XYZ file of C-alpha atoms in Angstrom:
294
model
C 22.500 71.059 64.556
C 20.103 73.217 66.122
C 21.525 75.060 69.652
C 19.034 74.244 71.932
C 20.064 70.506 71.693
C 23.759 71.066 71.847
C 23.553 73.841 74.817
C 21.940 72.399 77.745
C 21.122 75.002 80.399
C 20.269 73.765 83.871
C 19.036 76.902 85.481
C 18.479 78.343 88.864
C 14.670 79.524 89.193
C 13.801 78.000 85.919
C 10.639 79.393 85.573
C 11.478 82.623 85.730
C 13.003 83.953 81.760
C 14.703 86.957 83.038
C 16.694 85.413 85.868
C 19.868 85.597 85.337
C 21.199 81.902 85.416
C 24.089 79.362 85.738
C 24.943 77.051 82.859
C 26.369 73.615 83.555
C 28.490 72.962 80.300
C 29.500 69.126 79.924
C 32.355 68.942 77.659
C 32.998 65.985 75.253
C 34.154 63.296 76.964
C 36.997 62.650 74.876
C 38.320 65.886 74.808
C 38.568 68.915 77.593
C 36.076 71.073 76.241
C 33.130 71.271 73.974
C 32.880 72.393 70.697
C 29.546 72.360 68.641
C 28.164 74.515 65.665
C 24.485 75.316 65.100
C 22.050 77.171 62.671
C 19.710 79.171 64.216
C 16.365 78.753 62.845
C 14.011 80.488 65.330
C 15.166 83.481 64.981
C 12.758 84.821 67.982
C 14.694 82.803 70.363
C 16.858 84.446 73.102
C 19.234 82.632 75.063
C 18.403 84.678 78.479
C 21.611 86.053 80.515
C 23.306 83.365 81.970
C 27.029 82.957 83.163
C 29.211 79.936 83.528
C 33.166 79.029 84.616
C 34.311 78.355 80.842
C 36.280 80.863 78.654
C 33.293 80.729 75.229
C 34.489 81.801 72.071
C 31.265 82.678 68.838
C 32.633 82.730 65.929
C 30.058 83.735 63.120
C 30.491 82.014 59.475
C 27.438 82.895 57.806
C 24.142 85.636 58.963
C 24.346 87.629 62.356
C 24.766 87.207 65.567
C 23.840 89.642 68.681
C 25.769 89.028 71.912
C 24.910 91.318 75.064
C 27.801 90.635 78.207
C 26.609 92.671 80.559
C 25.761 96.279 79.799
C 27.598 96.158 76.157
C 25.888 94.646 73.320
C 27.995 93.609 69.765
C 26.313 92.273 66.499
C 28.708 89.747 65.223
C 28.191 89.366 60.924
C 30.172 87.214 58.692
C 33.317 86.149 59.634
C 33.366 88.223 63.033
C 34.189 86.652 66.692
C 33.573 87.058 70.252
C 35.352 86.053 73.227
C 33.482 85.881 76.709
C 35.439 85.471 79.557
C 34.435 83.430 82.670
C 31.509 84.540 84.992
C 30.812 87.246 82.665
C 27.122 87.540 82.116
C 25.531 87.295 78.602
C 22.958 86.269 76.463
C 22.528 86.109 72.751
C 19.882 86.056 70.084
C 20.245 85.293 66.080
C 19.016 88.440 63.908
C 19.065 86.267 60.645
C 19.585 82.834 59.547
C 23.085 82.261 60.329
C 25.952 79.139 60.793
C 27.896 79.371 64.180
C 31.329 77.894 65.842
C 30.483 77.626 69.600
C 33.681 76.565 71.594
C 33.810 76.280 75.451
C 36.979 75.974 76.940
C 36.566 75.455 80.460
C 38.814 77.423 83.564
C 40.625 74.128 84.646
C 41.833 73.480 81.203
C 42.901 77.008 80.256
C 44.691 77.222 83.939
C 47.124 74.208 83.111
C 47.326 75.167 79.676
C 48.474 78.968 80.603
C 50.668 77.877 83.568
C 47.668 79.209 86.429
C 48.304 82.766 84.509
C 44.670 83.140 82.720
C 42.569 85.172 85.063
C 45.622 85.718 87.330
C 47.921 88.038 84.892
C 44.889 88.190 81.793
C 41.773 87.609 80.461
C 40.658 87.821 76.995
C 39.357 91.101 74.930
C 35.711 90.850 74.235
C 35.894 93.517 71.693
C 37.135 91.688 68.783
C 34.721 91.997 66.579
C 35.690 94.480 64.214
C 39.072 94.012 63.971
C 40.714 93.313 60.284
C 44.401 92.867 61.348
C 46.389 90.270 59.242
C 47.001 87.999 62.174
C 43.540 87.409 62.650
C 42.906 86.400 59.209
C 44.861 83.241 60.953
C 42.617 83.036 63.500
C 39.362 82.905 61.018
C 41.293 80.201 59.184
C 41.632 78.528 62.417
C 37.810 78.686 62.863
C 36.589 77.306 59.650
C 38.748 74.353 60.018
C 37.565 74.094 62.865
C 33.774 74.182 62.047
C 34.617 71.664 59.332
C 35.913 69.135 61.877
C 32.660 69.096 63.493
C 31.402 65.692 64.129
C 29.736 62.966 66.772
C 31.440 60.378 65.476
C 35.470 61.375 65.862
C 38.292 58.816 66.009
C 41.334 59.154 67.707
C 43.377 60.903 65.157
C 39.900 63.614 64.818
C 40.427 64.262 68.502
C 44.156 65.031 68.679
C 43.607 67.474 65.607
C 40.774 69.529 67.252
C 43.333 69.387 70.391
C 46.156 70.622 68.459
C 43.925 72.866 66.749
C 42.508 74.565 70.061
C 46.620 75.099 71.818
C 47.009 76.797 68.351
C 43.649 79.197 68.618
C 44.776 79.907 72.458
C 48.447 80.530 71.022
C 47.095 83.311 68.959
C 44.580 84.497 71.316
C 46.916 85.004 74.033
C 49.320 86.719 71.859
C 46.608 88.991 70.405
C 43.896 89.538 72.593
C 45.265 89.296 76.248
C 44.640 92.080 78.572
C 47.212 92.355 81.489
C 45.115 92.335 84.683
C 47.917 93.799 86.414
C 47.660 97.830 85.368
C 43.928 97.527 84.659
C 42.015 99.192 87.604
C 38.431 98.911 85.774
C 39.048 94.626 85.887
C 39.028 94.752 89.638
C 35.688 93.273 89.673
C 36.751 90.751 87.310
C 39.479 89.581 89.866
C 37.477 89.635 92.614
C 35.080 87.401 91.368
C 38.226 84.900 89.357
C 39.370 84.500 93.338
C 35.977 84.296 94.648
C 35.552 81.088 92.759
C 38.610 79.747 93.291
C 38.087 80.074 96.869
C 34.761 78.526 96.429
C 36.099 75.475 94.049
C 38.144 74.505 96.277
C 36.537 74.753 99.442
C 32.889 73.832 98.732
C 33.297 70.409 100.101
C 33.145 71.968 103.292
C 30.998 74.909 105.356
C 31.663 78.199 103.768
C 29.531 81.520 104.923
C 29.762 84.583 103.446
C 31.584 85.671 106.567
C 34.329 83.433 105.466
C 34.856 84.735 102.331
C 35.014 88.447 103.063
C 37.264 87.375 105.313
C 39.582 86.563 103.119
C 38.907 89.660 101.287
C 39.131 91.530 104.192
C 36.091 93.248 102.991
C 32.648 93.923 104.823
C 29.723 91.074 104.329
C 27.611 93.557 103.218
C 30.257 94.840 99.853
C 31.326 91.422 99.638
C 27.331 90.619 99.156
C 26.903 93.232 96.817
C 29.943 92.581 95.008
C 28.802 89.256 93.821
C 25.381 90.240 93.258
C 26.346 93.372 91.013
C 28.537 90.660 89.099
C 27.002 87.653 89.208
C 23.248 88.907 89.874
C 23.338 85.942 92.438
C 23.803 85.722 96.133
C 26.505 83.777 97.553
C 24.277 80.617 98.766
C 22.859 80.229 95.307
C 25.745 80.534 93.720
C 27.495 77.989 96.182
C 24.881 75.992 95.608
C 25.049 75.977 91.861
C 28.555 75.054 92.343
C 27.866 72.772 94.494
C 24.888 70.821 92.098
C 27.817 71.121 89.193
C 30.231 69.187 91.252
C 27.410 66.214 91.965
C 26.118 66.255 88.502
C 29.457 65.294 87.468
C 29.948 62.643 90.146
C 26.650 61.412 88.826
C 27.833 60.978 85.595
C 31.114 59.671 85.757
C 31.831 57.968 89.056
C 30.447 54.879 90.792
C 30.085 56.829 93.894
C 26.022 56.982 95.682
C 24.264 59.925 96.325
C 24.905 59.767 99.586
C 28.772 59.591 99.198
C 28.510 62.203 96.386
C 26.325 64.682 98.895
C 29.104 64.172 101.225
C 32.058 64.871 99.226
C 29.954 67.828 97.373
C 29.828 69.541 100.694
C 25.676 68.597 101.354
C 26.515 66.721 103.947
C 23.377 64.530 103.427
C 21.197 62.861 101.247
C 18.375 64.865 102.124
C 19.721 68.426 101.472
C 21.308 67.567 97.932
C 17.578 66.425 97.296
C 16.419 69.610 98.814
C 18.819 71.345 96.132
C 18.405 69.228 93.264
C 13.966 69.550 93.691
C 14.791 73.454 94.375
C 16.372 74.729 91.168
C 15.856 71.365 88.802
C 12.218 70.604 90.111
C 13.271 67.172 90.007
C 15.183 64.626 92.395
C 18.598 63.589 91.871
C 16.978 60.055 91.219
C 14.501 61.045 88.588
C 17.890 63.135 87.305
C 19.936 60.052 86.808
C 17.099 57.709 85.500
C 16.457 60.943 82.448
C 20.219 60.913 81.699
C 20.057 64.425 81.862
């Protein structure tokens, strides 16, 4: 399976390669996150830096791997793993021929499985590639089965093992590679932005300013600009407006609701700006959208 048809990216200013972009993951619909496997085969292909809301875990079987989150760049061999927490920014290119596990867990569905803790008390350790511990030889195990179980065509009984298989990865992973927010200073950007967009999920239905948020921060407009931007490499209306686009896209696909009701509920208000959006940073209409079964 080759990644660029498993991964779509919908990205804002598409034309422009070093942008740094959102992703809009869509998991599997009859499970609560994706999982997919690839080979790379172009091996001058780099995914560009891009960000997203799930928790994405690389694990590479066979070849190499290199996987840059923000200033720190690891080269993932046989056998080694990455973790990238959400909104962390990253990109990665193959250096050989090589056989992947992606997995994409997405914030929701690590927040109810972790009790609202992940990104509240932890996150994940990126720098896991090099370790050789004995309990992550379970872990690897864990991965393999997981890349065997790989399929489109899963029945029931499929889907509840890759579910029981995933609470048994996070099990591990929380046991082994937390990292307690509380005592960790250098994570305060990480928090900020973890409340940033939880302030922005659940209040982008309606009008939200950048006054409002630093508000809430208590911090200046201009830090709380920067803040995001040094973090996200976004500004707040394009990143409330990729939000925003996320939240219709998936009322597109799996509700009977019209675009006007969905540009209401999306906080767009109208027709007219979610097609404003949507031409903006898709170059096509939500219509046109819908009819490609993007």
């Amino acid at each position: 399976m080759i990644y660029e048809e498993t991964c779509k990216i919908m990205t804002l200013r598409v034309n422009k390669m070093t942008d740094i972009t959102h992703e809009l993951i869509e998991n599997d619909k009859a499970i609560p996150f994706k999982i997919f496997d690839f080979h790379a085969r172009d091996l001058s292909r780099i995914i560009p830096p891009h960000w997203h809301q799930n928790t994405e875990i690389l694990f590479c079987k066979h070849g190499s791997l290199r996987v840059k989150i923000k200033n720190n760049t690891y080269n993932l061999h046989s056998n080694d793993f990455i973790i990238i927490n959400p909104n962390e920014i990253h990109s990665t290119q193959s250096l050989s021929k090589n056989w992947v596990l992606c997995l994409q867990l997405p914030y929701s569905f690590l927040q109810r499985a972790t009790l609202d803790r992940f990104t509240h008390n932890f996150i994940f350790n990126a720098n896991s590639t090099k370790r050789k511990q004995p309990q992550d030889d379970k872990l690897r195990e864990n991965f393999c089965e997981l890349l065997t179980s790989i399929s489109d065509k899963r029945n029931l009984s499929q889907n509840l093992f890759l579910l029981g298989k995933i609470y048994e990865l996070l099990s591990l992973l929380v046991e082994n590679y937390s990292m307690d927010l509380n005592d960790e200073y250098q994570l305060i950007n990480t928090k900020f932005i973890s409340k940033l967009l939880n302030i922005i999920n659940k209040n982008y239905q309606n009008k939200l300013s950048l006054p409002d948020v630093a508000k809430k921060f208590s911090y200046s407009e201009a830090y709380t600009s920067r803040l995001i931007k040094d973090n996200l490499g976004e500004d707040f209306t394009s990143l409330l407006i990729s939000i925003r686009l996320d939240k219709s896209i998936t009322l597109m696909k799996y509700s009977d609701k019209t675009l006007e009701e969905i540009a209401a509920e999306t906080g767009f208000t109208t027709y007219r700006n979610l097609y404003n959006a949507f031409k903006r940073v898709y170059q096509i209409s939500p219509k046109e959208f819908i009819k490609r079964g993007l």
